[in-house]
Short mmCIF file of C-alpha atoms in Angstrom, two decimals:
data_model
loop_
_atom_site.label_atom_id
_atom_site.label_comp_id
_atom_site.label_asym_id
_atom_site.label_seq_id
_atom_site.Cartn_x
_atom_site.Cartn_y
_atom_site.Cartn_z
CA UNK R 1 -91.77 -89.43 -56.88
CA UNK R 2 -95.04 -89.61 -55.04
CA UNK R 3 -93.51 -88.10 -51.94
CA UNK R 4 -92.38 -85.08 -53.84
CA UNK R 5 -95.94 -84.35 -54.83
CA UNK R 6 -97.16 -83.84 -51.27
CA UNK R 7 -99.06 -80.60 -51.10
CA UNK R 8 -97.54 -78.01 -48.86
CA UNK R 9 -100.81 -76.41 -47.84
CA UNK R 10 -101.89 -78.82 -45.14
CA UNK R 11 -98.57 -79.75 -43.59
CA UNK R 12 -97.39 -76.36 -42.48
CA UNK R 13 -95.98 -77.61 -39.18
CA UNK R 14 -94.73 -81.06 -40.22
CA UNK R 15 -91.11 -80.00 -40.22
CA UNK R 16 -88.48 -82.68 -39.80
CA UNK R 17 -86.26 -81.50 -36.98
CA UNK R 18 -83.12 -83.47 -36.36
CA UNK R 19 -81.46 -83.35 -32.97
CA UNK R 20 -77.81 -84.25 -32.82
CA UNK R 21 -77.21 -84.35 -29.07
CA UNK R 22 -79.02 -84.23 -25.75
CA UNK R 23 -77.12 -83.02 -22.71
CA UNK R 24 -78.40 -82.46 -19.19
CA UNK R 25 -77.19 -79.10 -17.92
CA UNK R 26 -76.78 -78.77 -14.18
CA UNK R 27 -77.14 -75.23 -12.90
CA UNK R 28 -75.04 -74.48 -9.86
CA UNK R 29 -75.16 -71.35 -7.75
CA UNK R 30 -72.23 -69.17 -8.87
CA UNK R 31 -69.31 -69.47 -8.36
CA UNK R 32 -69.57 -73.08 -7.21
CA UNK R 33 -69.55 -74.67 -10.69
CA UNK R 34 -65.79 -75.02 -10.53
CA UNK R 35 -66.17 -77.05 -7.34
CA UNK R 36 -69.01 -79.04 -8.85
CA UNK R 37 -66.88 -79.98 -11.86
CA UNK R 38 -64.16 -81.21 -9.51
CA UNK R 39 -66.74 -83.15 -7.50
CA UNK R 40 -68.11 -84.95 -10.57
CA UNK R 41 -64.57 -85.86 -11.57
CA UNK R 42 -63.75 -87.25 -8.14
CA UNK R 43 -67.06 -88.90 -7.37
CA UNK R 44 -67.96 -90.35 -10.75
CA UNK R 45 -64.78 -90.23 -12.81
CA UNK R 46 -66.15 -87.63 -15.20
CA UNK R 47 -63.65 -86.25 -17.70
CA UNK R 48 -63.69 -82.58 -18.62
CA UNK R 49 -63.84 -82.08 -22.39
CA UNK R 50 -63.97 -78.30 -22.43
CA UNK R 51 -65.00 -75.20 -20.58
CA UNK R 52 -66.23 -71.75 -21.51
CA UNK R 53 -66.28 -68.93 -19.00
CA UNK R 54 -67.97 -65.56 -18.87
CA UNK R 55 -65.82 -62.51 -19.48
CA UNK R 56 -64.68 -61.15 -16.15
CA UNK R 57 -66.84 -58.09 -15.68
CA UNK R 58 -66.43 -57.05 -12.12
CA UNK R 59 -63.26 -56.21 -10.34
CA UNK R 60 -64.51 -57.87 -7.21
CA UNK R 61 -65.38 -61.09 -9.00
CA UNK R 62 -62.62 -63.44 -7.98
CA UNK R 63 -63.31 -66.30 -10.33
CA UNK R 64 -64.75 -65.99 -13.83
CA UNK R 65 -68.10 -67.76 -13.77
CA UNK R 66 -68.43 -70.92 -15.81
CA UNK R 67 -70.84 -70.58 -18.71
CA UNK R 68 -70.58 -74.24 -19.55
CA UNK R 69 -68.18 -77.00 -18.58
CA UNK R 70 -68.55 -80.14 -20.66
CA UNK R 71 -68.05 -83.38 -18.77
CA UNK R 72 -67.93 -86.80 -20.38
CA UNK R 73 -69.55 -89.38 -18.16
CA UNK R 74 -70.48 -92.97 -19.02
CA UNK R 75 -70.59 -92.26 -22.73
CA UNK R 76 -72.78 -89.19 -22.32
CA UNK R 77 -72.13 -85.51 -21.78
CA UNK R 78 -73.32 -83.31 -18.95
CA UNK R 79 -72.91 -79.58 -18.76
CA UNK R 80 -72.22 -77.74 -15.53
CA UNK R 81 -72.90 -74.01 -15.37
CA UNK R 82 -72.72 -71.23 -12.87
CA UNK R 83 -76.04 -69.53 -12.52
CA UNK R 84 -75.96 -65.89 -11.51
CA UNK R 85 -77.97 -62.71 -11.86
CA UNK R 86 -76.59 -61.87 -15.28
CA UNK R 87 -76.77 -65.30 -16.91
CA UNK R 88 -80.18 -64.54 -18.35
CA UNK R 89 -80.69 -67.07 -21.15
CA UNK R 90 -80.11 -70.11 -19.02
CA UNK R 91 -81.54 -68.79 -15.77
CA UNK R 92 -84.14 -70.88 -14.02
CA UNK R 93 -85.77 -70.38 -10.68
CA UNK R 94 -83.17 -71.52 -8.20
CA UNK R 95 -80.96 -74.45 -9.05
CA UNK R 96 -82.24 -76.89 -11.56
CA UNK R 97 -81.50 -79.32 -14.31
CA UNK R 98 -82.37 -78.32 -17.84
CA UNK R 99 -81.99 -80.45 -20.93
CA UNK R 100 -80.04 -79.17 -23.92
CA UNK R 101 -81.11 -80.40 -27.33
CA UNK R 102 -78.76 -79.54 -30.16
CA UNK R 103 -80.10 -78.91 -33.65
CA UNK R 104 -79.19 -76.85 -36.70
CA UNK R 105 -82.72 -75.48 -36.91
CA UNK R 106 -83.50 -73.85 -33.59
CA UNK R 107 -86.61 -72.00 -34.75
CA UNK R 108 -88.24 -75.03 -36.37
CA UNK R 109 -87.55 -77.14 -33.30
CA UNK R 110 -89.10 -74.56 -31.01
CA UNK R 111 -92.12 -74.18 -33.28
CA UNK R 112 -92.66 -77.94 -33.30
CA UNK R 113 -92.36 -78.19 -29.52
CA UNK R 114 -94.76 -75.30 -29.05
CA UNK R 115 -97.28 -76.84 -31.42
CA UNK R 116 -97.06 -80.01 -29.30
CA UNK R 117 -97.87 -78.07 -26.15
CA UNK R 118 -94.66 -76.55 -24.85
CA UNK R 119 -94.37 -72.87 -23.99
CA UNK R 120 -91.57 -70.79 -25.49
CA UNK R 121 -89.69 -68.74 -22.93
CA UNK R 122 -87.91 -65.61 -24.08
CA UNK R 123 -86.32 -65.00 -27.45
CA UNK R 124 -83.72 -66.96 -29.35
CA UNK R 125 -80.41 -65.40 -28.41
CA UNK R 126 -76.95 -65.68 -29.81
CA UNK R 127 -73.45 -65.44 -28.50
CA UNK R 128 -72.24 -65.17 -24.99
CA UNK R 129 -75.37 -66.36 -23.24
CA UNK R 130 -75.72 -69.51 -25.29
CA UNK R 131 -74.07 -72.85 -24.60
CA UNK R 132 -70.65 -72.61 -26.21
CA UNK R 133 -71.48 -69.47 -28.14
CA UNK R 134 -74.21 -70.61 -30.50
CA UNK R 135 -77.86 -69.73 -30.81
CA UNK R 136 -80.21 -70.84 -28.09
CA UNK R 137 -83.91 -70.75 -27.33
CA UNK R 138 -85.86 -72.18 -24.44
CA UNK R 139 -89.16 -73.99 -24.01
CA UNK R 140 -90.91 -75.31 -20.94
CA UNK R 141 -92.81 -78.52 -21.47
CA UNK R 142 -96.25 -79.23 -19.95
CA UNK R 143 -94.59 -81.22 -17.14
CA UNK R 144 -92.42 -78.38 -15.92
CA UNK R 145 -89.12 -79.31 -17.54
CA UNK R 146 -87.07 -76.70 -19.35
CA UNK R 147 -85.40 -77.61 -22.64
CA UNK R 148 -82.73 -75.48 -24.23
CA UNK R 149 -82.84 -75.76 -28.00
CA UNK R 150 -79.44 -74.75 -29.28
CA UNK R 151 -77.10 -75.02 -32.21
CA UNK R 152 -74.51 -77.79 -31.88
CA UNK R 153 -71.75 -76.91 -29.46
CA UNK R 154 -68.66 -75.55 -31.12
CA UNK R 155 -65.31 -76.69 -29.89
CA UNK R 156 -65.40 -75.81 -26.23
CA UNK R 157 -62.16 -74.12 -25.40
CA UNK R 158 -61.35 -71.99 -22.45
CA UNK R 159 -62.18 -68.46 -23.56
CA UNK R 160 -61.22 -66.90 -20.27
CA UNK R 161 -60.97 -63.14 -20.69
CA UNK G 1 -43.20 -102.11 -13.91
CA UNK G 2 -42.95 -99.15 -11.63
CA UNK G 3 -46.72 -98.71 -11.58
CA UNK G 4 -47.22 -102.24 -10.37
CA UNK G 5 -45.16 -101.53 -7.32
CA UNK G 6 -47.56 -98.95 -5.91
CA UNK G 7 -48.23 -99.73 -2.28
CA UNK G 8 -51.78 -100.66 -1.44
CA UNK G 9 -51.79 -99.27 2.07
CA UNK G 10 -52.60 -95.68 1.23
CA UNK G 11 -55.15 -96.14 -1.52
CA UNK G 12 -57.93 -97.76 0.43
CA UNK G 13 -60.69 -95.83 -1.33
CA UNK G 14 -59.26 -95.78 -4.84
CA UNK G 15 -61.82 -98.20 -6.21
CA UNK G 16 -62.25 -98.23 -9.95
CA UNK G 17 -65.95 -97.83 -10.59
CA UNK G 18 -67.07 -98.14 -14.17
CA UNK G 19 -70.31 -96.53 -15.27
CA UNK G 20 -71.90 -97.90 -18.40
CA UNK G 21 -74.70 -95.38 -18.96
CA UNK G 22 -76.04 -92.07 -17.73
CA UNK G 23 -79.71 -91.31 -18.21
CA UNK G 24 -81.68 -88.32 -17.02
CA UNK G 25 -84.91 -89.47 -15.38
CA UNK G 26 -87.81 -87.06 -15.53
CA UNK G 27 -90.29 -87.49 -12.71
CA UNK G 28 -93.84 -86.64 -13.65
CA UNK G 29 -96.81 -86.40 -11.31
CA UNK G 30 -98.74 -89.68 -11.65
CA UNK G 31 -100.50 -90.65 -13.86
CA UNK G 32 -99.27 -88.09 -16.38
CA UNK G 33 -96.13 -89.96 -17.47
CA UNK G 34 -98.06 -91.62 -20.28
CA UNK G 35 -98.97 -88.17 -21.60
CA UNK G 36 -95.41 -86.94 -21.12
CA UNK G 37 -94.05 -89.85 -23.16
CA UNK G 38 -96.43 -88.96 -25.96
CA UNK G 39 -95.42 -85.32 -25.71
CA UNK G 40 -91.69 -86.09 -26.04
CA UNK G 41 -92.45 -88.25 -29.06
CA UNK G 42 -94.49 -85.51 -30.73
CA UNK G 43 -92.40 -82.52 -29.73
CA UNK G 44 -88.89 -83.93 -30.11
CA UNK G 45 -89.27 -87.12 -32.12
CA UNK G 46 -88.27 -89.34 -29.20
CA UNK G 47 -88.63 -93.08 -29.80
CA UNK G 48 -89.87 -95.35 -27.04
CA UNK G 49 -87.52 -98.27 -26.48
CA UNK G 50 -89.34 -99.88 -23.59
CA UNK G 51 -91.63 -99.36 -20.66
CA UNK G 52 -92.13 -100.93 -17.26
CA UNK G 53 -95.22 -100.31 -15.21
CA UNK G 54 -96.14 -100.81 -11.59
CA UNK G 55 -98.45 -103.69 -10.77
CA UNK G 56 -102.00 -102.40 -10.62
CA UNK G 57 -102.72 -102.29 -6.93
CA UNK G 58 -105.87 -100.32 -6.51
CA UNK G 59 -109.21 -101.00 -8.08
CA UNK G 60 -109.77 -97.29 -8.55
CA UNK G 61 -106.46 -96.78 -10.33
CA UNK G 62 -107.42 -96.40 -13.95
CA UNK G 63 -103.98 -96.56 -15.51
CA UNK G 64 -101.02 -98.53 -14.20
CA UNK G 65 -98.36 -96.02 -13.26
CA UNK G 66 -95.20 -95.97 -15.32
CA UNK G 67 -92.14 -97.06 -13.37
CA UNK G 68 -89.84 -96.19 -16.22
CA UNK G 69 -90.35 -95.47 -19.90
CA UNK G 70 -87.12 -95.44 -21.91
CA UNK G 71 -87.04 -92.89 -24.69
CA UNK G 72 -84.27 -92.63 -27.27
CA UNK G 73 -83.57 -89.02 -28.13
CA UNK G 74 -80.66 -87.60 -30.12
CA UNK G 75 -78.47 -90.61 -29.43
CA UNK G 76 -79.14 -90.56 -25.69
CA UNK G 77 -81.73 -92.10 -23.43
CA UNK G 78 -84.13 -90.36 -21.09
CA UNK G 79 -86.38 -92.08 -18.61
CA UNK G 80 -89.86 -90.84 -17.81
CA UNK G 81 -91.51 -92.01 -14.61
CA UNK G 82 -94.73 -91.48 -12.74
CA UNK G 83 -94.06 -90.28 -9.25
CA UNK G 84 -96.65 -91.17 -6.67
CA UNK G 85 -96.98 -91.80 -2.97
CA UNK G 86 -95.87 -95.41 -3.18
CA UNK G 87 -92.89 -95.03 -5.51
CA UNK G 88 -90.53 -94.64 -2.61
CA UNK G 89 -87.04 -95.36 -3.99
CA UNK G 90 -87.18 -92.75 -6.71
CA UNK G 91 -89.30 -90.18 -4.89
CA UNK G 92 -88.02 -86.64 -4.78
CA UNK G 93 -89.66 -83.57 -3.39
CA UNK G 94 -92.12 -82.51 -6.05
CA UNK G 95 -91.25 -83.01 -9.67
CA UNK G 96 -87.61 -83.18 -10.52
CA UNK G 97 -84.94 -84.51 -12.74
CA UNK G 98 -82.60 -87.11 -11.34
CA UNK G 99 -79.62 -88.64 -13.09
CA UNK G 100 -79.29 -92.41 -13.35
CA UNK G 101 -75.81 -93.85 -13.45
CA UNK G 102 -75.58 -97.51 -14.33
CA UNK G 103 -72.84 -99.68 -12.88
CA UNK G 104 -72.31 -103.29 -11.90
CA UNK G 105 -70.97 -102.25 -8.51
CA UNK G 106 -73.63 -100.12 -6.85
CA UNK G 107 -72.12 -100.19 -3.36
CA UNK G 108 -68.62 -99.21 -4.48
CA UNK G 109 -69.99 -96.37 -6.58
CA UNK G 110 -72.03 -95.04 -3.68
CA UNK G 111 -69.06 -95.34 -1.31
CA UNK G 112 -66.86 -93.42 -3.72
CA UNK G 113 -69.45 -90.66 -4.21
CA UNK G 114 -69.94 -90.36 -0.46
CA UNK G 115 -66.21 -90.14 0.16
CA UNK G 116 -66.14 -87.29 -2.38
CA UNK G 117 -68.83 -85.39 -0.49
CA UNK G 118 -72.20 -86.77 -1.57
CA UNK G 119 -74.81 -87.91 0.94
CA UNK G 120 -76.34 -91.36 0.63
CA UNK G 121 -80.12 -91.33 0.82
CA UNK G 122 -81.88 -94.48 1.96
CA UNK G 123 -80.78 -98.04 1.42
CA UNK G 124 -79.88 -99.90 -1.72
CA UNK G 125 -83.09 -101.59 -2.81
CA UNK G 126 -83.83 -104.27 -5.31
CA UNK G 127 -86.71 -105.20 -7.51
CA UNK G 128 -89.88 -103.37 -8.22
CA UNK G 129 -88.80 -99.97 -7.04
CA UNK G 130 -85.62 -99.91 -9.08
CA UNK G 131 -85.25 -98.78 -12.66
CA UNK G 132 -86.13 -101.81 -14.73
CA UNK G 133 -85.97 -104.22 -11.82
CA UNK G 134 -82.34 -104.02 -10.79
CA UNK G 135 -80.62 -102.76 -7.67
CA UNK G 136 -80.63 -99.06 -6.99
CA UNK G 137 -79.22 -96.65 -4.45
CA UNK G 138 -79.40 -92.89 -4.26
CA UNK G 139 -77.01 -90.09 -3.40
CA UNK G 140 -77.49 -86.34 -3.27
CA UNK G 141 -74.47 -84.34 -4.37
CA UNK G 142 -73.30 -81.16 -2.60
CA UNK G 143 -75.06 -79.05 -5.26
CA UNK G 144 -78.51 -80.52 -4.66
CA UNK G 145 -78.67 -82.99 -7.53
CA UNK G 146 -79.89 -86.53 -6.94
CA UNK G 147 -78.10 -89.40 -8.64
CA UNK G 148 -79.54 -92.89 -8.82
CA UNK G 149 -76.79 -95.49 -8.84
CA UNK G 150 -78.24 -98.62 -10.35
CA UNK G 151 -77.37 -101.85 -12.05
CA UNK G 152 -77.58 -101.71 -15.84
CA UNK G 153 -81.14 -101.74 -17.12
CA UNK G 154 -82.35 -105.15 -18.13
CA UNK G 155 -84.43 -105.47 -21.23
CA UNK G 156 -87.28 -103.10 -20.61
CA UNK G 157 -90.43 -104.94 -21.48
CA UNK G 158 -93.93 -104.13 -20.46
CA UNK G 159 -94.45 -106.04 -17.24
CA UNK G 160 -98.01 -104.87 -16.79
CA UNK G 161 -99.75 -107.05 -14.21
#
């Protein structure tokens, strides 16, 4: 009862954000993600749970770039992605590891992170550019790490065009 | 029956390496790891499960540097570590995210990764420099990512000197 009487005025930012998964995403210079996935299978015994690819846009593009390959490894999940000129939402400077946090409330999570000192980068986007087709935003924390805040991954099937 | 009759001669490198955990380790310029831990708690609701610190070596060193703080986040674990001149085994160029893979057989895991194309960096070390006091080796994969191969983390208690 008492908890329901909390005044809303002073707790504007005290949103309860629940994260359902945390997945390191390894960016690999396109089109090497396909090789990287094979490497992680061979070297560490990773098991591929799903893969989404970009639509093939260019005639000269031999392999469709990998938007996100999900690999199960030691009870956790890592994502491996090709990074190319046109993969805007997940682009970082050069190669790099970003950390995906999945939540149903992307905006609230970003607002909370920003109020704690992170810097939002870009807009929340939806669809092709996001991990597995959901909504995704990005923040950089004060220590230089980039976190993708995204809706929980849908079933990752091969959507090769 | 048939599977038991596989000849051993040709499978010299087919060691079965079992990994029990995979944890991204975020390197933070010393002595900011303590602030970073607080940030991840505030921004993402991470819960600290344990912390090990370096012995205080220098009179002028105000805070003992964090060797490894374990944070539980969305069902996974991240490690946050101060990176300084004397933290040799886990040093990378500048800040960076490395991926810790825990296994009981560090040497076999490194050998398997190297045979798949990774490059071993340095020797397997034991004790203070390792995550939570175990044995740790390091490989860099062909895509530039650094993996720490280490024995499973012991109970992470504060070992402040």
